[in-house]
Amino acid sequence: MNRGVKDEGNLSATLGVMCSSPLMTDLDHVAAAVRDVTDFPKPGILFKDITPVLGDATLFQSCMKLLADTASGERIDKVVGIDARGFIFAAGVAQNLDAGFVPVRKAGKLPWTTRQMAYTLEYGESVVEIHEDAVKPGEKVLLVDDLLATGGTAAAAIKLLRALEANIVAVSFLIELEGLQGREKLGESIPVHSLLKY
Ligand code: AMP
């Protein structure tokens, strides 16, 4: 788990608490529902809790639609979701884009032959895996996760997809914690989108 930014919330979130104006966009409503939980899972971390977004049918559907829009009209073969909250959005985005869904999982969870990639966490190391036949060379992929923090997880997923010779169209997040500069780990050759920045 990574250290979140102790931000003061954005204007959208503030507005959402105060009122529900017809001028608010779908994204404003999503922002207003993201809950900040201090010192979770350990002291000093501000956890962005998306469960209130997931629990609201309209907000949940808005997220999938807005994330699907980040493909900018490109035909996508596979939407790749990162274990575990990334799965929740990526599956819905795949439905929206009429694409397949592919999981990138923590080590030891996938039953078939895998490619593995180790990456650094705040403390220690972790490993993610993908089935080696999950994406064919040249297939167009949209990589999706709930949140970009330090970028280690998404960078490892990108390396796995490159090893399978995927054509990564974009990497898209519901939330980006800009202060952690995770975007810099993802390189400049792939478009990186985040719907909400803190
Ligand atoms: P990272 O590899 O540092 O970019 O971490 C990304 C993953 O960690 C995401 O899949 C998030 O689910 C989770 N994560 C990291 N920091 C936070 C946070 N402050 N709030 C919620 N989730 C987080």
CSV table of C-alpha atoms and ligand atoms in Angstrom, one decimal:
chain,number,residue,atom,x,y,z
A,1,MET,CA,0.0,0.0,0.0
A,2,ASN,CA,1.3,3.4,-0.8
A,3,ARG,CA,1.3,6.7,0.9
A,4,GLY,CA,-1.7,8.8,-0.2
A,5,VAL,CA,-1.5,12.6,-0.5
A,6,LYS,CA,-3.0,14.5,2.3
A,7,ASP,CA,-5.0,16.7,0.1
A,8,GLU,CA,-7.8,19.1,0.9
A,9,GLY,CA,-10.2,17.6,-1.6
A,10,ASN,CA,-11.1,19.1,-4.9
A,11,LEU,CA,-13.8,21.6,-5.8
A,12,SER,CA,-16.0,18.9,-7.2
A,13,ALA,CA,-15.9,16.9,-4.0
A,14,THR,CA,-16.7,20.0,-1.9
A,15,LEU,CA,-19.6,20.9,-4.2
A,16,GLY,CA,-20.9,17.4,-3.9
A,17,VAL,CA,-21.1,17.6,-0.2
A,18,MET,CA,-22.9,20.9,-0.3
A,19,CYS,CA,-25.5,20.3,-2.9
A,20,SER,CA,-26.4,18.4,-6.1
A,21,SER,CA,-26.5,21.1,-8.7
A,22,PRO,CA,-27.7,20.4,-12.2
A,23,LEU,CA,-24.4,22.0,-13.3
A,24,MET,CA,-22.5,19.1,-11.8
A,25,THR,CA,-21.1,16.7,-14.3
A,26,ASP,CA,-21.2,12.9,-13.9
A,27,LEU,CA,-17.6,13.1,-12.9
A,28,ASP,CA,-18.3,15.7,-10.2
A,29,HIS,CA,-20.9,13.3,-8.7
A,30,VAL,CA,-18.3,10.5,-8.8
A,31,ALA,CA,-15.7,12.8,-7.1
A,32,ALA,CA,-18.2,13.7,-4.4
A,33,ALA,CA,-18.8,10.1,-3.5
A,34,VAL,CA,-15.1,9.1,-3.2
A,35,ARG,CA,-14.5,8.8,0.6
A,36,ASP,CA,-11.2,9.8,2.2
A,37,VAL,CA,-10.2,7.4,5.0
A,38,THR,CA,-7.3,8.6,7.1
A,39,ASP,CA,-4.6,6.3,8.4
A,40,PHE,CA,-5.8,3.2,6.5
A,41,PRO,CA,-4.4,0.6,6.2
A,42,LYS,CA,-1.7,2.2,8.3
A,43,PRO,CA,-0.8,5.5,9.9
A,44,GLY,CA,0.0,8.3,7.4
A,45,ILE,CA,-2.0,6.9,4.5
A,46,LEU,CA,-5.0,8.7,3.1
A,47,PHE,CA,-7.0,5.9,1.5
A,48,LYS,CA,-9.3,6.7,-1.4
A,49,ASP,CA,-12.3,4.5,-0.7
A,50,ILE,CA,-14.3,3.9,-3.9
A,51,THR,CA,-16.9,1.6,-2.3
A,52,PRO,CA,-19.5,4.5,-2.1
A,53,VAL,CA,-19.1,4.9,-5.9
A,54,LEU,CA,-19.5,1.2,-6.5
A,55,GLY,CA,-22.6,1.0,-4.4
A,56,ASP,CA,-24.4,3.6,-6.5
A,57,ALA,CA,-25.7,2.2,-9.8
A,58,THR,CA,-25.6,5.6,-11.6
A,59,LEU,CA,-22.1,6.5,-10.4
A,60,PHE,CA,-20.7,3.1,-11.1
A,61,GLN,CA,-22.0,3.1,-14.6
A,62,SER,CA,-20.7,6.6,-15.1
A,63,CYS,CA,-17.2,5.4,-14.2
A,64,MET,CA,-17.3,2.6,-16.7
A,65,LYS,CA,-18.6,4.9,-19.5
A,66,LEU,CA,-16.0,7.6,-18.7
A,67,LEU,CA,-13.1,5.1,-18.6
A,68,ALA,CA,-14.3,3.5,-21.8
A,69,ASP,CA,-14.3,7.0,-23.4
A,70,THR,CA,-10.5,7.2,-22.7
A,71,ALA,CA,-10.1,4.7,-25.6
A,72,SER,CA,-11.0,7.7,-27.8
A,73,GLY,CA,-13.0,5.6,-30.2
A,74,GLU,CA,-10.2,3.2,-31.0
A,75,ARG,CA,-11.3,-0.4,-31.4
A,76,ILE,CA,-10.0,-2.3,-28.3
A,77,ASP,CA,-9.5,-6.1,-28.4
A,78,LYS,CA,-8.8,-6.6,-24.7
A,79,VAL,CA,-9.3,-4.5,-21.5
A,80,VAL,CA,-6.7,-5.5,-19.0
A,81,GLY,CA,-7.6,-5.0,-15.3
A,82,ILE,CA,-5.1,-5.0,-12.4
A,83,ASP,CA,-5.8,-7.1,-9.2
A,84,ALA,CA,-8.0,-6.5,-7.4
A,85,ARG,CA,-10.0,-3.2,-7.6
A,86,GLY,CA,-9.0,-2.8,-11.2
A,87,PHE,CA,-11.0,-5.8,-12.1
A,88,ILE,CA,-14.2,-4.1,-10.9
A,89,PHE,CA,-13.9,-1.3,-13.5
A,90,ALA,CA,-12.0,-3.1,-16.3
A,91,ALA,CA,-14.8,-5.8,-16.7
A,92,GLY,CA,-17.4,-3.1,-17.1
A,93,VAL,CA,-15.2,-1.1,-19.5
A,94,ALA,CA,-14.7,-4.2,-21.5
A,95,GLN,CA,-18.5,-4.6,-21.8
A,96,ASN,CA,-18.8,-1.0,-22.9
A,97,LEU,CA,-16.1,-1.4,-25.5
A,98,ASP,CA,-17.3,-4.8,-26.7
A,99,ALA,CA,-13.8,-6.1,-25.8
A,100,GLY,CA,-12.5,-9.1,-23.9
A,101,PHE,CA,-11.3,-8.9,-20.3
A,102,VAL,CA,-7.9,-10.0,-19.1
A,103,PRO,CA,-6.8,-10.1,-15.5
A,104,VAL,CA,-3.3,-9.2,-14.3
A,105,ARG,CA,-3.1,-11.0,-10.9
A,106,LYS,CA,-0.9,-11.1,-7.9
A,107,ALA,CA,1.5,-14.1,-8.0
A,108,GLY,CA,0.1,-17.6,-7.6
A,109,LYS,CA,-3.5,-16.9,-8.5
A,110,LEU,CA,-3.5,-17.7,-12.2
A,111,PRO,CA,-3.8,-21.5,-13.1
A,112,TRP,CA,-2.2,-21.6,-16.6
A,113,THR,CA,1.3,-20.7,-17.8
A,114,THR,CA,2.2,-17.2,-16.9
A,115,ARG,CA,4.6,-14.4,-17.5
A,116,GLN,CA,5.7,-12.7,-14.2
A,117,MET,CA,7.0,-9.3,-13.3
A,118,ALA,CA,8.4,-8.2,-10.0
A,119,TYR,CA,8.0,-4.6,-8.8
A,120,THR,CA,8.9,-2.5,-5.8
A,121,LEU,CA,6.4,-1.5,-3.2
A,122,GLU,CA,6.8,1.1,-0.4
A,123,TYR,CA,8.2,-1.8,1.7
A,124,GLY,CA,9.5,-4.8,-0.1
A,125,GLU,CA,8.6,-6.4,-3.4
A,126,SER,CA,5.6,-7.9,-5.1
A,127,VAL,CA,5.0,-9.9,-8.3
A,128,VAL,CA,2.2,-9.7,-10.9
A,129,GLU,CA,1.4,-12.3,-13.5
A,130,ILE,CA,-0.6,-12.6,-16.7
A,131,HIS,CA,-1.5,-15.8,-18.7
A,132,GLU,CA,0.9,-16.0,-21.6
A,133,ASP,CA,-1.9,-16.5,-24.1
A,134,ALA,CA,-4.2,-13.8,-22.7
A,135,VAL,CA,-3.2,-11.2,-25.3
A,136,LYS,CA,-2.0,-12.0,-28.8
A,137,PRO,CA,0.8,-10.0,-30.5
A,138,GLY,CA,-0.5,-6.8,-31.9
A,139,GLU,CA,-3.9,-6.9,-30.1
A,140,LYS,CA,-5.1,-3.5,-29.0
A,141,VAL,CA,-5.2,-3.2,-25.2
A,142,LEU,CA,-6.6,-0.7,-22.7
A,143,LEU,CA,-5.0,-1.1,-19.3
A,144,VAL,CA,-7.3,-0.1,-16.4
A,145,ASP,CA,-6.8,0.3,-12.6
A,146,ASP,CA,-8.7,2.1,-9.9
A,147,LEU,CA,-5.9,4.3,-8.7
A,148,LEU,CA,-2.4,5.4,-9.8
A,149,ALA,CA,-0.2,6.0,-6.7
A,150,THR,CA,3.6,5.4,-7.1
A,151,GLY,CA,3.0,3.7,-10.5
A,152,GLY,CA,4.9,0.5,-9.6
A,153,THR,CA,1.9,-1.8,-10.2
A,154,ALA,CA,0.9,-0.3,-13.5
A,155,ALA,CA,4.5,-0.1,-14.7
A,156,ALA,CA,4.9,-3.9,-14.0
A,157,ALA,CA,1.6,-4.6,-15.9
A,158,ILE,CA,2.8,-2.5,-18.9
A,159,LYS,CA,6.1,-4.6,-18.9
A,160,LEU,CA,4.0,-7.8,-19.0
A,161,LEU,CA,1.9,-6.6,-21.8
A,162,ARG,CA,5.0,-5.5,-23.8
A,163,ALA,CA,6.4,-9.0,-23.2
A,164,LEU,CA,3.3,-10.3,-24.9
A,165,GLU,CA,3.8,-7.8,-27.7
A,166,ALA,CA,0.4,-6.1,-27.0
A,167,ASN,CA,-0.4,-2.8,-28.6
A,168,ILE,CA,-1.2,-0.7,-25.5
A,169,VAL,CA,-3.6,2.0,-26.6
A,170,ALA,CA,-3.8,3.8,-23.3
A,171,VAL,CA,-3.6,3.3,-19.5
A,172,SER,CA,-6.6,4.6,-17.6
A,173,PHE,CA,-7.3,5.2,-13.9
A,174,LEU,CA,-10.3,6.4,-12.0
A,175,ILE,CA,-8.0,8.3,-9.6
A,176,GLU,CA,-4.5,9.6,-9.7
A,177,LEU,CA,-2.5,10.8,-6.7
A,178,GLU,CA,-0.4,13.3,-8.5
A,179,GLY,CA,1.9,14.1,-5.7
A,180,LEU,CA,3.4,10.5,-5.9
A,181,GLN,CA,4.4,11.1,-9.6
A,182,GLY,CA,3.5,7.6,-10.6
A,183,ARG,CA,2.8,8.8,-14.1
A,184,GLU,CA,6.6,9.2,-14.6
A,185,LYS,CA,7.1,5.5,-14.1
A,186,LEU,CA,4.8,4.7,-17.0
A,187,GLY,CA,6.9,6.4,-19.7
A,188,GLU,CA,5.9,8.8,-22.4
A,189,SER,CA,5.0,6.5,-25.2
A,190,ILE,CA,1.6,5.5,-23.9
A,191,PRO,CA,-1.2,7.9,-23.2
A,192,VAL,CA,-2.1,7.9,-19.5
A,193,HIS,CA,-5.6,9.1,-18.4
A,194,SER,CA,-7.0,9.7,-15.0
A,195,LEU,CA,-10.5,10.9,-14.4
A,196,LEU,CA,-9.9,12.4,-10.9
A,197,LYS,CA,-6.7,14.0,-9.8
A,198,TYR,CA,-5.8,14.7,-6.2
B,1,AMP,P1,1.0,1.9,-7.0
B,1,AMP,O1,1.7,0.7,-7.5
B,1,AMP,O2,1.8,2.6,-5.9
B,1,AMP,O3,0.6,2.9,-8.1
B,1,AMP,O4,-0.3,1.4,-6.2
B,1,AMP,C1,-1.5,1.2,-7.0
B,1,AMP,C2,-2.4,0.3,-6.3
B,1,AMP,O5,-2.4,0.4,-4.8
B,1,AMP,C3,-3.8,0.6,-6.8
B,1,AMP,O6,-4.3,-0.6,-7.4
B,1,AMP,C4,-4.6,1.0,-5.6
B,1,AMP,O7,-5.7,0.1,-5.4
B,1,AMP,C5,-3.7,0.8,-4.4
B,1,AMP,N1,-3.5,2.1,-3.6
B,1,AMP,C6,-2.3,2.7,-3.4
B,1,AMP,N2,-2.4,3.8,-2.7
B,1,AMP,C7,-3.8,4.0,-2.4
B,1,AMP,C8,-4.6,5.0,-1.7
B,1,AMP,N3,-4.0,6.0,-1.1
B,1,AMP,N4,-5.9,4.8,-1.7
B,1,AMP,C9,-6.5,3.7,-2.3
B,1,AMP,N5,-5.8,2.8,-2.9
B,1,AMP,C10,-4.4,2.9,-3.0
